[in-house]
Amino acid sequence: GYYDHARVDVYLCNWADLTQGVMQLRRGWIGEVKLMGGKYQAELRGLHDLLQRPIGKTYSPECRHTCGDSNCQVNLASFTVTGSVTAVGDAAHFTDTSRSEADGSFNYGLLTWLTGANTGLKMEVKSFIAQQFTLWLPMPNAITAGDTYSVYKGCDKRLATCQSVFNNAINFGGFPYLPGVDRILNYPDASM
């Protein structure tokens, strides 16, 4: 996420005589970044894209806050645990046999490497099942047994999770009782 929405300027210049100045050809911003075939592909968006960005808050059944931010107000320190890698599958899968939490406890959480080749790097947890962590993207460096990490419980942005896991329903940023499209399209039966 380091280059999310970074500004990109493309200029034309006379390399033989830089005193002539530059002419700007294009200005844009980095859009969606994808990982394809082991390479990152960035989308370049222009000024027209600014007209398509939402302005204001959105209404959805899921929470619009990020877990632990100033709107959510959850103290993530009390939901953070540390551990050590006991077995490695690949750069996106590892196991910690000392974990006793229930399956799914760390889904959508953020894992920070404390030691090893990935020290200081962070990655979102895709799933936690049977003491095995699956990360959303592979780590850039190899994970080895003995590497230590810290991870906090994740939030799937649903009211039930906010209430049962974090006891934070008062700061829930979603609208779980908002009628859906099926309710809007419901109309009286014309055959009567």
C-alpha positions as a Markdown table, in Angstrom:
| # | Residue | x | y | z |
|---|---|---|---|---|
| 1 | Gly | 0.0 | 0.0 | 0.0 |
| 2 | Tyr | 3.0 | 2.3 | 0.0 |
| 3 | Tyr | 2.2 | 3.7 | -3.5 |
| 4 | Asp | -1.6 | 3.7 | -3.3 |
| 5 | His | -2.9 | 6.8 | -5.0 |
| 6 | Ala | 0.6 | 8.1 | -5.7 |
| 7 | Arg | 0.8 | 10.9 | -8.3 |
| 8 | Val | 2.5 | 10.1 | -11.6 |
| 9 | Asp | 3.7 | 12.8 | -14.0 |
| 10 | Val | 5.0 | 12.1 | -17.5 |
| 11 | Tyr | 7.2 | 14.8 | -19.1 |
| 12 | Leu | 8.9 | 15.3 | -22.5 |
| 13 | Cys | 12.3 | 16.9 | -22.6 |
| 14 | Asn | 15.2 | 17.5 | -25.0 |
| 15 | Trp | 17.9 | 15.3 | -23.4 |
| 16 | Ala | 20.6 | 17.1 | -25.4 |
| 17 | Asp | 19.6 | 20.5 | -24.1 |
| 18 | Leu | 17.9 | 20.4 | -20.7 |
| 19 | Thr | 17.8 | 24.3 | -20.5 |
| 20 | Gln | 14.8 | 24.2 | -22.9 |
| 21 | Gly | 12.7 | 22.9 | -20.0 |
| 22 | Val | 10.1 | 20.2 | -20.0 |
| 23 | Met | 6.6 | 19.7 | -21.4 |
| 24 | Gln | 4.1 | 17.8 | -19.3 |
| 25 | Leu | 2.3 | 15.1 | -21.4 |
| 26 | Arg | 0.2 | 13.5 | -18.7 |
| 27 | Arg | -0.7 | 13.5 | -15.1 |
| 28 | Gly | -2.4 | 10.7 | -13.2 |
| 29 | Trp | -2.5 | 8.6 | -10.1 |
| 30 | Ile | -1.8 | 5.0 | -9.3 |
| 31 | Gly | -5.1 | 3.1 | -9.2 |
| 32 | Glu | -5.6 | -0.6 | -8.6 |
| 33 | Val | -2.5 | -2.7 | -8.1 |
| 34 | Lys | -2.7 | -6.4 | -9.0 |
| 35 | Leu | -0.2 | -9.3 | -8.5 |
| 36 | Met | -0.1 | -11.3 | -11.7 |
| 37 | Gly | 2.4 | -14.0 | -12.5 |
| 38 | Gly | 4.7 | -12.9 | -9.7 |
| 39 | Lys | 4.8 | -9.3 | -11.0 |
| 40 | Tyr | 2.9 | -6.2 | -9.8 |
| 41 | Gln | 0.7 | -4.4 | -12.4 |
| 42 | Ala | -0.4 | -0.9 | -11.5 |
| 43 | Glu | -3.3 | 0.9 | -13.1 |
| 44 | Leu | -2.7 | 4.5 | -14.1 |
| 45 | Arg | -5.8 | 6.7 | -13.6 |
| 46 | Gly | -6.3 | 10.2 | -15.1 |
| 47 | Leu | -8.2 | 13.3 | -14.1 |
| 48 | His | -11.4 | 11.8 | -15.3 |
| 49 | Asp | -11.2 | 9.2 | -12.6 |
| 50 | Leu | -11.7 | 11.9 | -9.9 |
| 51 | Leu | -15.3 | 12.3 | -11.1 |
| 52 | Gln | -16.0 | 8.7 | -10.3 |
| 53 | Arg | -14.7 | 8.7 | -6.7 |
| 54 | Pro | -17.4 | 8.6 | -4.0 |
| 55 | Ile | -17.7 | 11.8 | -1.9 |
| 56 | Gly | -19.1 | 11.4 | 1.6 |
| 57 | Lys | -19.9 | 8.4 | 3.6 |
| 58 | Thr | -21.4 | 5.2 | 2.3 |
| 59 | Tyr | -24.3 | 3.2 | 3.7 |
| 60 | Ser | -23.9 | -0.6 | 3.8 |
| 61 | Pro | -24.6 | -3.4 | 6.3 |
| 62 | Glu | -20.9 | -3.8 | 6.9 |
| 63 | Cys | -18.8 | -1.4 | 9.0 |
| 64 | Arg | -17.0 | 1.3 | 7.2 |
| 65 | His | -14.3 | 1.8 | 9.9 |
| 66 | Thr | -10.9 | 0.1 | 10.0 |
| 67 | Cys | -10.5 | -2.1 | 13.0 |
| 68 | Gly | -8.7 | -0.1 | 15.7 |
| 69 | Asp | -8.9 | 3.4 | 14.0 |
| 70 | Ser | -10.2 | 6.5 | 15.8 |
| 71 | Asn | -13.7 | 5.8 | 14.7 |
| 72 | Cys | -13.7 | 2.2 | 15.8 |
| 73 | Gln | -11.9 | 2.9 | 19.1 |
| 74 | Val | -11.0 | -0.8 | 19.7 |
| 75 | Asn | -7.8 | -1.1 | 21.7 |
| 76 | Leu | -6.0 | -3.6 | 19.5 |
| 77 | Ala | -3.2 | -4.2 | 22.1 |
| 78 | Ser | -5.6 | -6.3 | 24.2 |
| 79 | Phe | -6.4 | -8.5 | 21.2 |
| 80 | Thr | -2.8 | -8.9 | 20.0 |
| 81 | Val | -0.8 | -12.1 | 20.6 |
| 82 | Thr | 2.8 | -13.1 | 19.7 |
| 83 | Gly | 4.0 | -16.4 | 18.5 |
| 84 | Ser | 6.7 | -18.3 | 16.7 |
| 85 | Val | 6.7 | -20.2 | 13.4 |
| 86 | Thr | 7.0 | -24.0 | 14.0 |
| 87 | Ala | 6.5 | -25.2 | 10.4 |
| 88 | Val | 6.5 | -23.5 | 7.0 |
| 89 | Gly | 4.5 | -24.4 | 3.9 |
| 90 | Asp | 5.6 | -21.5 | 1.6 |
| 91 | Ala | 5.8 | -17.7 | 1.6 |
| 92 | Ala | 2.1 | -17.4 | 2.4 |
| 93 | His | 1.5 | -20.4 | 4.7 |
| 94 | Phe | 3.0 | -21.2 | 8.1 |
| 95 | Thr | 2.0 | -23.1 | 11.3 |
| 96 | Asp | 2.3 | -22.2 | 14.9 |
| 97 | Thr | 1.5 | -25.3 | 17.0 |
| 98 | Ser | 1.4 | -23.2 | 20.2 |
| 99 | Arg | -1.8 | -21.4 | 19.1 |
| 100 | Ser | -4.9 | -22.6 | 21.0 |
| 101 | Glu | -7.4 | -20.0 | 19.6 |
| 102 | Ala | -10.5 | -21.2 | 17.7 |
| 103 | Asp | -10.4 | -21.5 | 13.9 |
| 104 | Gly | -11.1 | -18.1 | 12.2 |
| 105 | Ser | -9.9 | -16.1 | 15.2 |
| 106 | Phe | -7.3 | -14.2 | 13.2 |
| 107 | Asn | -9.1 | -14.0 | 9.9 |
| 108 | Tyr | -8.7 | -10.4 | 8.5 |
| 109 | Gly | -6.2 | -9.6 | 11.2 |
| 110 | Leu | -2.8 | -7.9 | 10.6 |
| 111 | Leu | 0.4 | -9.9 | 11.2 |
| 112 | Thr | 3.7 | -8.1 | 11.9 |
| 113 | Trp | 7.0 | -9.9 | 11.7 |
| 114 | Leu | 9.2 | -9.3 | 14.7 |
| 115 | Thr | 12.3 | -11.4 | 13.7 |
| 116 | Gly | 13.6 | -13.2 | 10.6 |
| 117 | Ala | 14.0 | -12.0 | 7.0 |
| 118 | Asn | 10.7 | -10.2 | 7.0 |
| 119 | Thr | 11.3 | -8.2 | 10.2 |
| 120 | Gly | 9.0 | -5.1 | 10.4 |
| 121 | Leu | 6.9 | -6.1 | 7.4 |
| 122 | Lys | 3.1 | -6.5 | 7.8 |
| 123 | Met | 0.6 | -8.7 | 6.0 |
| 124 | Glu | -3.2 | -9.3 | 6.3 |
| 125 | Val | -4.3 | -12.8 | 7.4 |
| 126 | Lys | -6.6 | -14.5 | 5.0 |
| 127 | Ser | -7.5 | -17.4 | 7.2 |
| 128 | Phe | -6.4 | -19.2 | 10.4 |
| 129 | Ile | -7.4 | -22.9 | 10.5 |
| 130 | Ala | -6.0 | -25.7 | 12.6 |
| 131 | Gln | -3.1 | -23.6 | 13.8 |
| 132 | Gln | -2.1 | -22.7 | 10.2 |
| 133 | Phe | -2.0 | -19.1 | 9.0 |
| 134 | Thr | -2.7 | -18.2 | 5.4 |
| 135 | Leu | -1.7 | -14.7 | 4.3 |
| 136 | Trp | -3.4 | -12.7 | 1.6 |
| 137 | Leu | -0.1 | -12.3 | -0.3 |
| 138 | Pro | 3.2 | -14.1 | 0.0 |
| 139 | Met | 5.9 | -12.5 | 2.0 |
| 140 | Pro | 8.8 | -11.1 | -0.1 |
| 141 | Asn | 11.4 | -13.0 | 1.9 |
| 142 | Ala | 11.4 | -16.6 | 3.0 |
| 143 | Ile | 9.6 | -17.5 | 6.3 |
| 144 | Thr | 11.7 | -19.9 | 8.5 |
| 145 | Ala | 10.9 | -21.9 | 11.6 |
| 146 | Gly | 11.6 | -19.8 | 14.6 |
| 147 | Asp | 10.6 | -16.5 | 13.1 |
| 148 | Thr | 8.5 | -14.5 | 15.6 |
| 149 | Tyr | 5.4 | -12.5 | 14.9 |
| 150 | Ser | 2.6 | -10.5 | 16.5 |
| 151 | Val | -1.0 | -10.7 | 15.2 |
| 152 | Tyr | -4.3 | -9.3 | 16.3 |
| 153 | Lys | -7.8 | -10.7 | 16.0 |
| 154 | Gly | -9.4 | -9.7 | 12.7 |
| 155 | Cys | -12.8 | -8.1 | 12.0 |
| 156 | Asp | -15.1 | -9.2 | 9.2 |
| 157 | Lys | -17.0 | -5.9 | 9.6 |
| 158 | Arg | -20.2 | -7.5 | 10.7 |
| 159 | Leu | -22.2 | -6.3 | 13.7 |
| 160 | Ala | -22.2 | -9.8 | 15.3 |
| 161 | Thr | -18.4 | -9.9 | 15.3 |
| 162 | Cys | -18.1 | -6.3 | 16.6 |
| 163 | Gln | -20.5 | -7.2 | 19.4 |
| 164 | Ser | -19.3 | -10.7 | 20.3 |
| 165 | Val | -15.5 | -10.4 | 19.8 |
| 166 | Phe | -14.7 | -6.8 | 20.5 |
| 167 | Asn | -17.7 | -5.8 | 22.6 |
| 168 | Asn | -17.8 | -2.6 | 20.5 |
| 169 | Ala | -21.3 | -2.4 | 19.0 |
| 170 | Ile | -21.7 | 1.2 | 20.1 |
| 171 | Asn | -19.0 | 2.3 | 17.6 |
| 172 | Phe | -20.2 | 0.0 | 14.8 |
| 173 | Gly | -20.0 | 2.0 | 11.5 |
| 174 | Gly | -22.5 | 0.0 | 9.4 |
| 175 | Phe | -26.2 | -0.2 | 8.9 |
| 176 | Pro | -27.2 | -3.9 | 9.4 |
| 177 | Tyr | -30.9 | -3.2 | 9.3 |
| 178 | Leu | -30.8 | -1.2 | 6.0 |
| 179 | Pro | -33.3 | -2.8 | 3.6 |
| 180 | Gly | -31.5 | -4.6 | 0.7 |
| 181 | Val | -32.3 | -4.6 | -3.0 |
| 182 | Asp | -34.7 | -7.5 | -2.6 |
| 183 | Arg | -36.8 | -5.4 | -0.2 |
| 184 | Ile | -36.8 | -2.4 | -2.5 |
| 185 | Leu | -38.0 | -4.5 | -5.5 |
| 186 | Asn | -40.7 | -6.1 | -3.5 |
| 187 | Tyr | -44.2 | -4.8 | -4.7 |
| 188 | Pro | -47.8 | -5.9 | -4.1 |
| 189 | Asp | -49.0 | -8.8 | -6.2 |
| 190 | Ala | -51.0 | -7.5 | -9.2 |
| 191 | Ser | -53.0 | -10.7 | -9.7 |
| 192 | Met | -55.3 | -10.0 | -6.7 |
